[in-house]
Amino acid sequence: MRIVVLLKAVPVVGTERLTSDLRTDRSGTLEANGADEYLLEAALKLAETSGAEVTLLTIGPAGATEALRKGLAMGAASAVHVADDQISGSDGTQTVELLAAALGRLEYELVFCGADSSDGGGGVVPAALAVRLGLPYLSYASQIEPAPDGSSVRIRRLNPTGYDVLEAPTPALVMGTQVLGEPRYPSLRGIMQARSKQVQTWTLADLGFEPSAVGAAAARTAVVSAERPPERGGATVIRDEPDAAVQQIVEFLATRRLL
Amino acid sequence: MDLGQQVPAYFLAPAIFFVAAAVFFLQMARHLRIFAAARPDGAVDRTETRLGSLFVHSIAQSRMFRDVRAGLLHAAIFWGFVALTIGTADRVLGGLVRTVISWPLDGWLWRLLLPIQNLLALGVLIAVVYALFRRLVSRPRRLTLSRDGLTILLLIAGVVATELLAEAFRIARHGDPDAAWAVVAGPLGELLGRSLAPAALDYLFALFWWANLGLVAGFLVYLPRSKHLHIATAFFNTALRKARPRGALPPMDLETETGRFGVKTVEDLGWKDLLDGFTCTECGRCQDACPAWATGKPLNPKTMIMGIREMSVEAEHGVPLLPGLRGLPELPLIRPADAGGHPAPAPSAVTRGATATALATPIVDTAIPYDAVWDCVTCGACVEACPVLIEHVDKIVGLRRNLVLEESRFPAEITSAFTNMERVGNPWGQPASARLDWARGLSFDVPTAAEVAAEGEAAVAELECLYWVGCAAAFDDRNRKVARAFVTCLQAAGVRFAVLGQEESCSGDPARRMGNEYVYQMLATGNIETLNRYRPKTIVTACPHCFNTIGNEYGQLGGNYEVMHHSEYLSRLVADGRLRSDASGAGTLTYHDPCYLSRYNDVVEAPRAVLGSLPGAELREMDRHGKETFCCGAGGGRMWMEESRGTRINVERTRQALETGADTIATACPFCLVMMRDGLADAGAGDGARATGRDGVEARDIAEILASGAMGGTALVPTDRRQLPVVQPGH
């Protein structure tokens, strides 16, 4: 069983900034996208229980290596980093094309990814990639169980009344949620072992792409404006005897028709 | 006097004694052979300090007198035993000692010794009775009742009583020119001589004499297996104590360490850790002092140390008493070291059978439960309480290091603290860009070191100190007020200062104490790089954890700075007349000593001097204050862990504070402040209670109390006695 985990490198949550042309500034410290880490954890658990081999795949600037190193320290066997200055400015569609090309050079039964990224947050890549590759698409998985022979995979998807069980033949693409479980914390031994693990770097040329096919000039969507959310207003703190305080809170909510 | 004539079969006595002594030393050597399998444990340097420690703690036994009754009891037995040993040596050496001591001053030295010896022997007997009373009747909670303890007490009483009786019968039968000086045995002997026949005297003398020798020999053979062994090991343990500053954890080389990270088995401990185990007498002072134990948690520092000792003894089962006996392979005395100076894993051939099994057993869940490892607040109360200077905290952090670095096994809730420190340089997970938010809206500028550096050399030279804000004051709402109060004081005193702003990171203290040496070193090396760029004359911080780590631990990574705690800095400003306060509403205060300030760094007087400078302030001390303070519950990374076992430590400490009847709990640590505030809320006496008309007790930092009435010292600003911006709680 070979699993490729798509691991996006995003700006450290809370430090996101936009560049002057309204794109995510990726020059600062990058970290592994939280939503993807749940899938990495699920893949590593499968590696422990059924000997699956986990490969990481990312597209991003040089700083994305940090996120890959952490994934390797957690226990992934190898990593592929698609890096090329021309890629900057690509939109979701081009990202899907690049990922499809990279996956074309890898062997796998399963592709795992999170629902969306904490920076762009478009959420189109998982479904679009499955369509582009013609893979069965299992979304919002809360549990992932491949068949022992690796020929198929079952997932659970939570619904308002319980959960559905879905099954698809492999190769398949699984998008999962945080219900899969908290990602593990890498041990120092893992960190040291990760130093000697291989990170392959592929360029556009390696993937057979023309530079003109990617980047801002080729993107089919554009961000036209970006606004900061307004600062939060001052909070009202009520200090009183419990009964009187409850009365005031009820009045506050009632005048705003929130009760 | 001729022992050979007086004592039947005397020639056997020295032989029996020296065989017993040999068995004693062979058993001690076997302990040492397990020590040799442990890690090297630092150089033995600073001879004078060590001799001083030996005198203060082993001879004068200063810490024993914190419990005066126990101290007197122990001193009586100790000195009685010393005096007794002179008599024992005399008997097994055929009267040689008496002959030598009687030589100078016409025998007066011996005559002087006799009454001391006699009175001390009586003292020992009284002390043993009292000790038995404590163990069997009054039973203080800290004492463990064990067969070993009772055996030792009865052996001591037996040795002393038989010696005294043997002396009395000897004087009765044979007389002694110095009998008048033996104030107990002399009169007793006279009485016996008058009432018993010579044959009975002969018989009873021989009986007690030989009983004494038998007990002494038995004592020697038994001692190495008993917790009473401290009479031999305490001298070494107090002299070979940790020589680092108490607040500095052992350094750790993450790069060249090829073997084990942290402490997993007895083999990963240092020999001093094993010596600690053999020095413990189960007196339980650590248990009494431990806040985790006091609040019903599974951690007991005493049982951990005894557990390590048992594991060490267990490892001896594969080692014969006589080297080479039974044809078993031997432990090498010194383990071969690798290039990095760390011992290579012991070759399997030398550690076989029981020894190998014992040496490979994890300490966690053998000597100490897993949960207990995480219950420790690293407050050091156990270390401070131990009369023989056992180091508990370093061992617990060693265990945490192994759990975190090798096994990734730790309470789930601290994962986010770890990743936050790693990602954004603080456990709160706030972006560095928010580091100066606390200074918004102040009526004066808080310059960063980078801004001052940009102004040029002259501006840098004028700087008096760098204020290390710390993450708590930068990100925690309550503690932001402390930062504002402190800079208000600095401003009022006209101190030229700067902060690091976005360039500051967590000092690494929580990571290090939670066992994550990797993240600690990452943060510390980054901070050292930043600090070295600005080379501040003095670093001032309001956080005792940053204060301890930067001052005591950064040196291990090459960062050496002069660091002051804000309590010291403020007290100096007050003493120099640069700052005074007319915070007349200070009222009654109690001061909660932060562990890392008082216990670890001896800063006890400075915060009290600050509070003492307030007009009309009345300080009411809690029972446990100064170096014997009781932790707030947030140390050792506990700030980021759930407190699910037992009751809450901060609630207990708040209860102690409220008992003083003070209106304000003053403290000087951001974590203590939060814990005391929460404790007050829990007790229904917190900030919010004031509005309800009940007595509101507040927890406040000393800087806040001072700042609420801070004025520039008259010497500096004689004309402008302005009232500075007042920092009020609740805004």
mmCIF file with all atom_site columns, N, CA, C and O in Angstrom, chain B residues 19-33 220-222 224-225 315-331 355:
data_model
loop_
_atom_site.group_PDB
_atom_site.id
_atom_site.type_symbol
_atom_site.label_atom_id
_atom_site.label_alt_id
_atom_site.label_comp_id
_atom_site.label_asym_id
_atom_site.label_entity_id
_atom_site.label_seq_id
_atom_site.pdbx_PDB_ins_code
_atom_site.Cartn_x
_atom_site.Cartn_y
_atom_site.Cartn_z
_atom_site.occupancy
_atom_site.B_iso_or_equiv
_atom_site.pdbx_formal_charge
_atom_site.auth_seq_id
_atom_site.auth_comp_id
_atom_site.auth_asym_id
_atom_site.auth_atom_id
_atom_site.pdbx_PDB_model_num
ATOM 1   N N  . VAL B 1 19  ? 36.139 -8.905  60.265 1.00 0.00 ? 19  VAL B N  1
ATOM 2   C CA . VAL B 1 19  ? 35.397 -9.655  59.239 1.00 0.00 ? 19  VAL B CA 1
ATOM 3   C C  . VAL B 1 19  ? 34.102 -8.903  58.911 1.00 0.00 ? 19  VAL B C  1
ATOM 4   O O  . VAL B 1 19  ? 33.749 -8.712  57.740 1.00 0.00 ? 19  VAL B O  1
ATOM 5   N N  . ALA B 1 20  ? 33.411 -8.425  59.961 1.00 0.00 ? 20  ALA B N  1
ATOM 6   C CA . ALA B 1 20  ? 32.179 -7.657  59.731 1.00 0.00 ? 20  ALA B CA 1
ATOM 7   C C  . ALA B 1 20  ? 32.475 -6.402  58.926 1.00 0.00 ? 20  ALA B C  1
ATOM 8   O O  . ALA B 1 20  ? 31.737 -6.048  57.996 1.00 0.00 ? 20  ALA B O  1
ATOM 9   N N  . ALA B 1 21  ? 33.575 -5.736  59.278 1.00 0.00 ? 21  ALA B N  1
ATOM 10  C CA . ALA B 1 21  ? 33.949 -4.519  58.556 1.00 0.00 ? 21  ALA B CA 1
ATOM 11  C C  . ALA B 1 21  ? 34.224 -4.845  57.090 1.00 0.00 ? 21  ALA B C  1
ATOM 12  O O  . ALA B 1 21  ? 33.850 -4.088  56.190 1.00 0.00 ? 21  ALA B O  1
ATOM 13  N N  . ALA B 1 22  ? 34.866 -5.998  56.847 1.00 0.00 ? 22  ALA B N  1
ATOM 14  C CA . ALA B 1 22  ? 35.169 -6.386  55.469 1.00 0.00 ? 22  ALA B CA 1
ATOM 15  C C  . ALA B 1 22  ? 33.871 -6.627  54.694 1.00 0.00 ? 22  ALA B C  1
ATOM 16  O O  . ALA B 1 22  ? 33.729 -6.198  53.539 1.00 0.00 ? 22  ALA B O  1
ATOM 17  N N  . VAL B 1 23  ? 32.908 -7.291  55.339 1.00 0.00 ? 23  VAL B N  1
ATOM 18  C CA . VAL B 1 23  ? 31.626 -7.528  54.672 1.00 0.00 ? 23  VAL B CA 1
ATOM 19  C C  . VAL B 1 23  ? 30.951 -6.192  54.358 1.00 0.00 ? 23  VAL B C  1
ATOM 20  O O  . VAL B 1 23  ? 30.395 -5.991  53.277 1.00 0.00 ? 23  VAL B O  1
ATOM 21  N N  . PHE B 1 24  ? 31.063 -5.253  55.308 1.00 0.00 ? 24  PHE B N  1
ATOM 22  C CA . PHE B 1 24  ? 30.511 -3.914  55.089 1.00 0.00 ? 24  PHE B CA 1
ATOM 23  C C  . PHE B 1 24  ? 31.131 -3.282  53.830 1.00 0.00 ? 24  PHE B C  1
ATOM 24  O O  . PHE B 1 24  ? 30.438 -2.816  52.937 1.00 0.00 ? 24  PHE B O  1
ATOM 25  N N  . PHE B 1 25  ? 32.437 -3.300  53.771 1.00 0.00 ? 25  PHE B N  1
ATOM 26  C CA . PHE B 1 25  ? 33.102 -2.637  52.643 1.00 0.00 ? 25  PHE B CA 1
ATOM 27  C C  . PHE B 1 25  ? 32.840 -3.349  51.321 1.00 0.00 ? 25  PHE B C  1
ATOM 28  O O  . PHE B 1 25  ? 32.723 -2.708  50.277 1.00 0.00 ? 25  PHE B O  1
ATOM 29  N N  . LEU B 1 26  ? 32.736 -4.683  51.368 1.00 0.00 ? 26  LEU B N  1
ATOM 30  C CA . LEU B 1 26  ? 32.444 -5.395  50.117 1.00 0.00 ? 26  LEU B CA 1
ATOM 31  C C  . LEU B 1 26  ? 31.047 -5.030  49.604 1.00 0.00 ? 26  LEU B C  1
ATOM 32  O O  . LEU B 1 26  ? 30.845 -4.874  48.398 1.00 0.00 ? 26  LEU B O  1
ATOM 33  N N  . GLN B 1 27  ? 30.112 -4.891  50.534 1.00 0.00 ? 27  GLN B N  1
ATOM 34  C CA . GLN B 1 27  ? 28.759 -4.499  50.112 1.00 0.00 ? 27  GLN B CA 1
ATOM 35  C C  . GLN B 1 27  ? 28.755 -3.084  49.550 1.00 0.00 ? 27  GLN B C  1
ATOM 36  O O  . GLN B 1 27  ? 28.063 -2.791  48.577 1.00 0.00 ? 27  GLN B O  1
ATOM 37  N N  . MET B 1 28  ? 29.548 -2.214  50.180 1.00 0.00 ? 28  MET B N  1
ATOM 38  C CA . MET B 1 28  ? 29.632 -0.846  49.675 1.00 0.00 ? 28  MET B CA 1
ATOM 39  C C  . MET B 1 28  ? 30.267 -0.838  48.290 1.00 0.00 ? 28  MET B C  1
ATOM 40  O O  . MET B 1 28  ? 29.857 -0.097  47.395 1.00 0.00 ? 28  MET B O  1
ATOM 41  N N  . ALA B 1 29  ? 31.277 -1.684  48.121 1.00 0.00 ? 29  ALA B N  1
ATOM 42  C CA . ALA B 1 29  ? 31.939 -1.756  46.816 1.00 0.00 ? 29  ALA B CA 1
ATOM 43  C C  . ALA B 1 29  ? 30.955 -2.239  45.757 1.00 0.00 ? 29  ALA B C  1
ATOM 44  O O  . ALA B 1 29  ? 31.000 -1.797  44.609 1.00 0.00 ? 29  ALA B O  1
ATOM 45  N N  . ARG B 1 30  ? 30.036 -3.133  46.172 1.00 0.00 ? 30  ARG B N  1
ATOM 46  C CA . ARG B 1 30  ? 29.049 -3.618  45.203 1.00 0.00 ? 30  ARG B CA 1
ATOM 47  C C  . ARG B 1 30  ? 28.107 -2.478  44.793 1.00 0.00 ? 30  ARG B C  1
ATOM 48  O O  . ARG B 1 30  ? 27.747 -2.359  43.632 1.00 0.00 ? 30  ARG B O  1
ATOM 49  N N  . HIS B 1 31  ? 27.722 -1.640  45.748 1.00 0.00 ? 31  HIS B N  1
ATOM 50  C CA . HIS B 1 31  ? 26.933 -0.450  45.382 1.00 0.00 ? 31  HIS B CA 1
ATOM 51  C C  . HIS B 1 31  ? 27.701 0.362   44.336 1.00 0.00 ? 31  HIS B C  1
ATOM 52  O O  . HIS B 1 31  ? 27.147 0.805   43.336 1.00 0.00 ? 31  HIS B O  1
ATOM 53  N N  . LEU B 1 32  ? 28.985 0.539   44.599 1.00 0.00 ? 32  LEU B N  1
ATOM 54  C CA . LEU B 1 32  ? 29.797 1.383   43.718 1.00 0.00 ? 32  LEU B CA 1
ATOM 55  C C  . LEU B 1 32  ? 29.900 0.788   42.313 1.00 0.00 ? 32  LEU B C  1
ATOM 56  O O  . LEU B 1 32  ? 30.035 1.507   41.336 1.00 0.00 ? 32  LEU B O  1
ATOM 57  N N  . ARG B 1 33  ? 29.860 -0.539  42.230 1.00 0.00 ? 33  ARG B N  1
ATOM 58  C CA . ARG B 1 33  ? 29.971 -1.162  40.915 1.00 0.00 ? 33  ARG B CA 1
ATOM 59  C C  . ARG B 1 33  ? 28.734 -0.876  40.069 1.00 0.00 ? 33  ARG B C  1
ATOM 60  O O  . ARG B 1 33  ? 28.820 -0.799  38.844 1.00 0.00 ? 33  ARG B O  1
ATOM 61  N N  . LEU B 1 220 ? 27.216 -3.497  61.299 1.00 0.00 ? 220 LEU B N  1
ATOM 62  C CA . LEU B 1 220 ? 28.059 -3.278  60.119 1.00 0.00 ? 220 LEU B CA 1
ATOM 63  C C  . LEU B 1 220 ? 27.599 -4.108  58.929 1.00 0.00 ? 220 LEU B C  1
ATOM 64  O O  . LEU B 1 220 ? 27.597 -3.637  57.791 1.00 0.00 ? 220 LEU B O  1
ATOM 65  N N  . VAL B 1 221 ? 27.202 -5.348  59.199 1.00 0.00 ? 221 VAL B N  1
ATOM 66  C CA . VAL B 1 221 ? 26.776 -6.225  58.113 1.00 0.00 ? 221 VAL B CA 1
ATOM 67  C C  . VAL B 1 221 ? 25.421 -5.775  57.566 1.00 0.00 ? 221 VAL B C  1
ATOM 68  O O  . VAL B 1 221 ? 25.170 -5.814  56.366 1.00 0.00 ? 221 VAL B O  1
ATOM 69  N N  . TYR B 1 222 ? 24.566 -5.307  58.484 1.00 0.00 ? 222 TYR B N  1
ATOM 70  C CA . TYR B 1 222 ? 23.202 -4.933  58.091 1.00 0.00 ? 222 TYR B CA 1
ATOM 71  C C  . TYR B 1 222 ? 23.141 -3.583  57.389 1.00 0.00 ? 222 TYR B C  1
ATOM 72  O O  . TYR B 1 222 ? 22.354 -3.382  56.458 1.00 0.00 ? 222 TYR B O  1
ATOM 73  N N  . PRO B 1 224 ? 24.679 -1.654  55.066 1.00 0.00 ? 224 PRO B N  1
ATOM 74  C CA . PRO B 1 224 ? 24.652 -1.326  53.630 1.00 0.00 ? 224 PRO B CA 1
ATOM 75  C C  . PRO B 1 224 ? 23.323 -1.663  52.959 1.00 0.00 ? 224 PRO B C  1
ATOM 76  O O  . PRO B 1 224 ? 23.035 -1.180  51.883 1.00 0.00 ? 224 PRO B O  1
ATOM 77  N N  . ARG B 1 225 ? 22.504 -2.511  53.600 1.00 0.00 ? 225 ARG B N  1
ATOM 78  C CA . ARG B 1 225 ? 21.216 -2.865  52.997 1.00 0.00 ? 225 ARG B CA 1
ATOM 79  C C  . ARG B 1 225 ? 20.087 -2.021  53.579 1.00 0.00 ? 225 ARG B C  1
ATOM 80  O O  . ARG B 1 225 ? 18.937 -2.189  53.220 1.00 0.00 ? 225 ARG B O  1
ATOM 81  N N  . ALA B 1 315 ? 19.561 -4.181  40.698 1.00 0.00 ? 315 ALA B N  1
ATOM 82  C CA . ALA B 1 315 ? 20.600 -4.413  39.695 1.00 0.00 ? 315 ALA B CA 1
ATOM 83  C C  . ALA B 1 315 ? 21.796 -5.148  40.284 1.00 0.00 ? 315 ALA B C  1
ATOM 84  O O  . ALA B 1 315 ? 22.575 -5.772  39.554 1.00 0.00 ? 315 ALA B O  1
ATOM 85  N N  . GLU B 1 316 ? 21.945 -5.092  41.614 1.00 0.00 ? 316 GLU B N  1
ATOM 86  C CA . GLU B 1 316 ? 23.108 -5.750  42.232 1.00 0.00 ? 316 GLU B CA 1
ATOM 87  C C  . GLU B 1 316 ? 22.935 -7.256  42.318 1.00 0.00 ? 316 GLU B C  1
ATOM 88  O O  . GLU B 1 316 ? 23.896 -7.971  42.590 1.00 0.00 ? 316 GLU B O  1
ATOM 89  N N  . HIS B 1 317 ? 21.707 -7.718  42.116 1.00 0.00 ? 317 HIS B N  1
ATOM 90  C CA . HIS B 1 317 ? 21.472 -9.147  42.296 1.00 0.00 ? 317 HIS B CA 1
ATOM 91  C C  . HIS B 1 317 ? 22.310 -10.003 41.364 1.00 0.00 ? 317 HIS B C  1
ATOM 92  O O  . HIS B 1 317 ? 22.580 -11.157 41.647 1.00 0.00 ? 317 HIS B O  1
ATOM 93  N N  . GLY B 1 318 ? 22.722 -9.441  40.251 1.00 0.00 ? 318 GLY B N  1
ATOM 94  C CA . GLY B 1 318 ? 23.573 -10.217 39.347 1.00 0.00 ? 318 GLY B CA 1
ATOM 95  C C  . GLY B 1 318 ? 25.047 -10.093 39.665 1.00 0.00 ? 318 GLY B C  1
ATOM 96  O O  . GLY B 1 318 ? 25.887 -10.672 38.982 1.00 0.00 ? 318 GLY B O  1
ATOM 97  N N  . VAL B 1 319 ? 25.362 -9.312  40.687 1.00 0.00 ? 319 VAL B N  1
ATOM 98  C CA . VAL B 1 319 ? 26.776 -9.036  40.962 1.00 0.00 ? 319 VAL B CA 1
ATOM 99  C C  . VAL B 1 319 ? 27.185 -9.715  42.273 1.00 0.00 ? 319 VAL B C  1
ATOM 100 O O  . VAL B 1 319 ? 26.581 -9.470  43.307 1.00 0.00 ? 319 VAL B O  1
ATOM 101 N N  . PRO B 1 320 ? 28.183 -10.596 42.250 1.00 0.00 ? 320 PRO B N  1
ATOM 102 C CA . PRO B 1 320 ? 28.608 -11.273 43.470 1.00 0.00 ? 320 PRO B CA 1
ATOM 103 C C  . PRO B 1 320 ? 29.293 -10.318 44.435 1.00 0.00 ? 320 PRO B C  1
ATOM 104 O O  . PRO B 1 320 ? 29.836 -9.300  44.024 1.00 0.00 ? 320 PRO B O  1
ATOM 105 N N  . LEU B 1 321 ? 29.256 -10.683 45.730 1.00 0.00 ? 321 LEU B N  1
ATOM 106 C CA . LEU B 1 321 ? 29.867 -9.830  46.739 1.00 0.00 ? 321 LEU B CA 1
ATOM 107 C C  . LEU B 1 321 ? 31.379 -9.750  46.549 1.00 0.00 ? 321 LEU B C  1
ATOM 108 O O  . LEU B 1 321 ? 31.978 -8.692  46.637 1.00 0.00 ? 321 LEU B O  1
ATOM 109 N N  . LEU B 1 322 ? 31.967 -10.907 46.284 1.00 0.00 ? 322 LEU B N  1
ATOM 110 C CA . LEU B 1 322 ? 33.392 -10.921 46.002 1.00 0.00 ? 322 LEU B CA 1
ATOM 111 C C  . LEU B 1 322 ? 33.587 -10.947 44.499 1.00 0.00 ? 322 LEU B C  1
ATOM 112 O O  . LEU B 1 322 ? 33.027 -11.796 43.819 1.00 0.00 ? 322 LEU B O  1
ATOM 113 N N  . PRO B 1 323 ? 34.342 -10.020 43.939 1.00 0.00 ? 323 PRO B N  1
ATOM 114 C CA . PRO B 1 323 ? 34.558 -10.012 42.493 1.00 0.00 ? 323 PRO B CA 1
ATOM 115 C C  . PRO B 1 323 ? 35.060 -11.380 42.042 1.00 0.00 ? 323 PRO B C  1
ATOM 116 O O  . PRO B 1 323 ? 35.948 -11.960 42.662 1.00 0.00 ? 323 PRO B O  1
ATOM 117 N N  . GLY B 1 324 ? 34.475 -11.907 40.969 1.00 0.00 ? 324 GLY B N  1
ATOM 118 C CA . GLY B 1 324 ? 34.942 -13.178 40.429 1.00 0.00 ? 324 GLY B CA 1
ATOM 119 C C  . GLY B 1 324 ? 34.273 -14.384 41.046 1.00 0.00 ? 324 GLY B C  1
ATOM 120 O O  . GLY B 1 324 ? 34.431 -15.501 40.560 1.00 0.00 ? 324 GLY B O  1
ATOM 121 N N  . LEU B 1 325 ? 33.518 -14.174 42.133 1.00 0.00 ? 325 LEU B N  1
ATOM 122 C CA . LEU B 1 325 ? 32.853 -15.292 42.784 1.00 0.00 ? 325 LEU B CA 1
ATOM 123 C C  . LEU B 1 325 ? 31.788 -15.877 41.863 1.00 0.00 ? 325 LEU B C  1
ATOM 124 O O  . LEU B 1 325 ? 31.170 -15.179 41.085 1.00 0.00 ? 325 LEU B O  1
ATOM 125 N N  . ARG B 1 326 ? 31.527 -17.153 41.984 1.00 0.00 ? 326 ARG B N  1
ATOM 126 C CA . ARG B 1 326 ? 30.509 -17.875 41.221 1.00 0.00 ? 326 ARG B CA 1
ATOM 127 C C  . ARG B 1 326 ? 30.764 -17.812 39.722 1.00 0.00 ? 326 ARG B C  1
ATOM 128 O O  . ARG B 1 326 ? 29.896 -18.132 38.914 1.00 0.00 ? 326 ARG B O  1
ATOM 129 N N  . GLY B 1 327 ? 31.947 -17.346 39.352 1.00 0.00 ? 327 GLY B N  1
ATOM 130 C CA . GLY B 1 327 ? 32.307 -17.354 37.940 1.00 0.00 ? 327 GLY B CA 1
ATOM 131 C C  . GLY B 1 327 ? 31.448 -16.444 37.066 1.00 0.00 ? 327 GLY B C  1
ATOM 132 O O  . GLY B 1 327 ? 31.438 -16.564 35.852 1.00 0.00 ? 327 GLY B O  1
ATOM 133 N N  . LEU B 1 328 ? 30.712 -15.538 37.708 1.00 0.00 ? 328 LEU B N  1
ATOM 134 C CA . LEU B 1 328 ? 29.875 -14.639 36.906 1.00 0.00 ? 328 LEU B CA 1
ATOM 135 C C  . LEU B 1 328 ? 30.714 -13.533 36.284 1.00 0.00 ? 328 LEU B C  1
ATOM 136 O O  . LEU B 1 328 ? 31.719 -13.119 36.845 1.00 0.00 ? 328 LEU B O  1
ATOM 137 N N  . PRO B 1 329 ? 30.291 -13.073 35.137 1.00 0.00 ? 329 PRO B N  1
ATOM 138 C CA . PRO B 1 329 ? 31.031 -11.952 34.541 1.00 0.00 ? 329 PRO B CA 1
ATOM 139 C C  . PRO B 1 329 ? 30.876 -10.713 35.414 1.00 0.00 ? 329 PRO B C  1
ATOM 140 O O  . PRO B 1 329 ? 29.912 -10.573 36.148 1.00 0.00 ? 329 PRO B O  1
ATOM 141 N N  . GLU B 1 330 ? 31.836 -9.836  35.312 1.00 0.00 ? 330 GLU B N  1
ATOM 142 C CA . GLU B 1 330 ? 31.833 -8.666  36.178 1.00 0.00 ? 330 GLU B CA 1
ATOM 143 C C  . GLU B 1 330 ? 31.423 -7.410  35.439 1.00 0.00 ? 330 GLU B C  1
ATOM 144 O O  . GLU B 1 330 ? 31.573 -7.307  34.230 1.00 0.00 ? 330 GLU B O  1
ATOM 145 N N  . LEU B 1 331 ? 30.959 -6.466  36.220 1.00 0.00 ? 331 LEU B N  1
ATOM 146 C CA . LEU B 1 331 ? 30.730 -5.137  35.665 1.00 0.00 ? 331 LEU B CA 1
ATOM 147 C C  . LEU B 1 331 ? 32.073 -4.432  35.575 1.00 0.00 ? 331 LEU B C  1
ATOM 148 O O  . LEU B 1 331 ? 32.860 -4.501  36.504 1.00 0.00 ? 331 LEU B O  1
ATOM 149 N N  . THR B 1 355 ? 21.005 -8.343  36.721 1.00 0.00 ? 355 THR B N  1
ATOM 150 C CA . THR B 1 355 ? 21.546 -6.998  36.580 1.00 0.00 ? 355 THR B CA 1
ATOM 151 C C  . THR B 1 355 ? 21.072 -6.360  35.283 1.00 0.00 ? 355 THR B C  1
ATOM 152 O O  . THR B 1 355 ? 20.584 -5.241  35.260 1.00 0.00 ? 355 THR B O  1
#
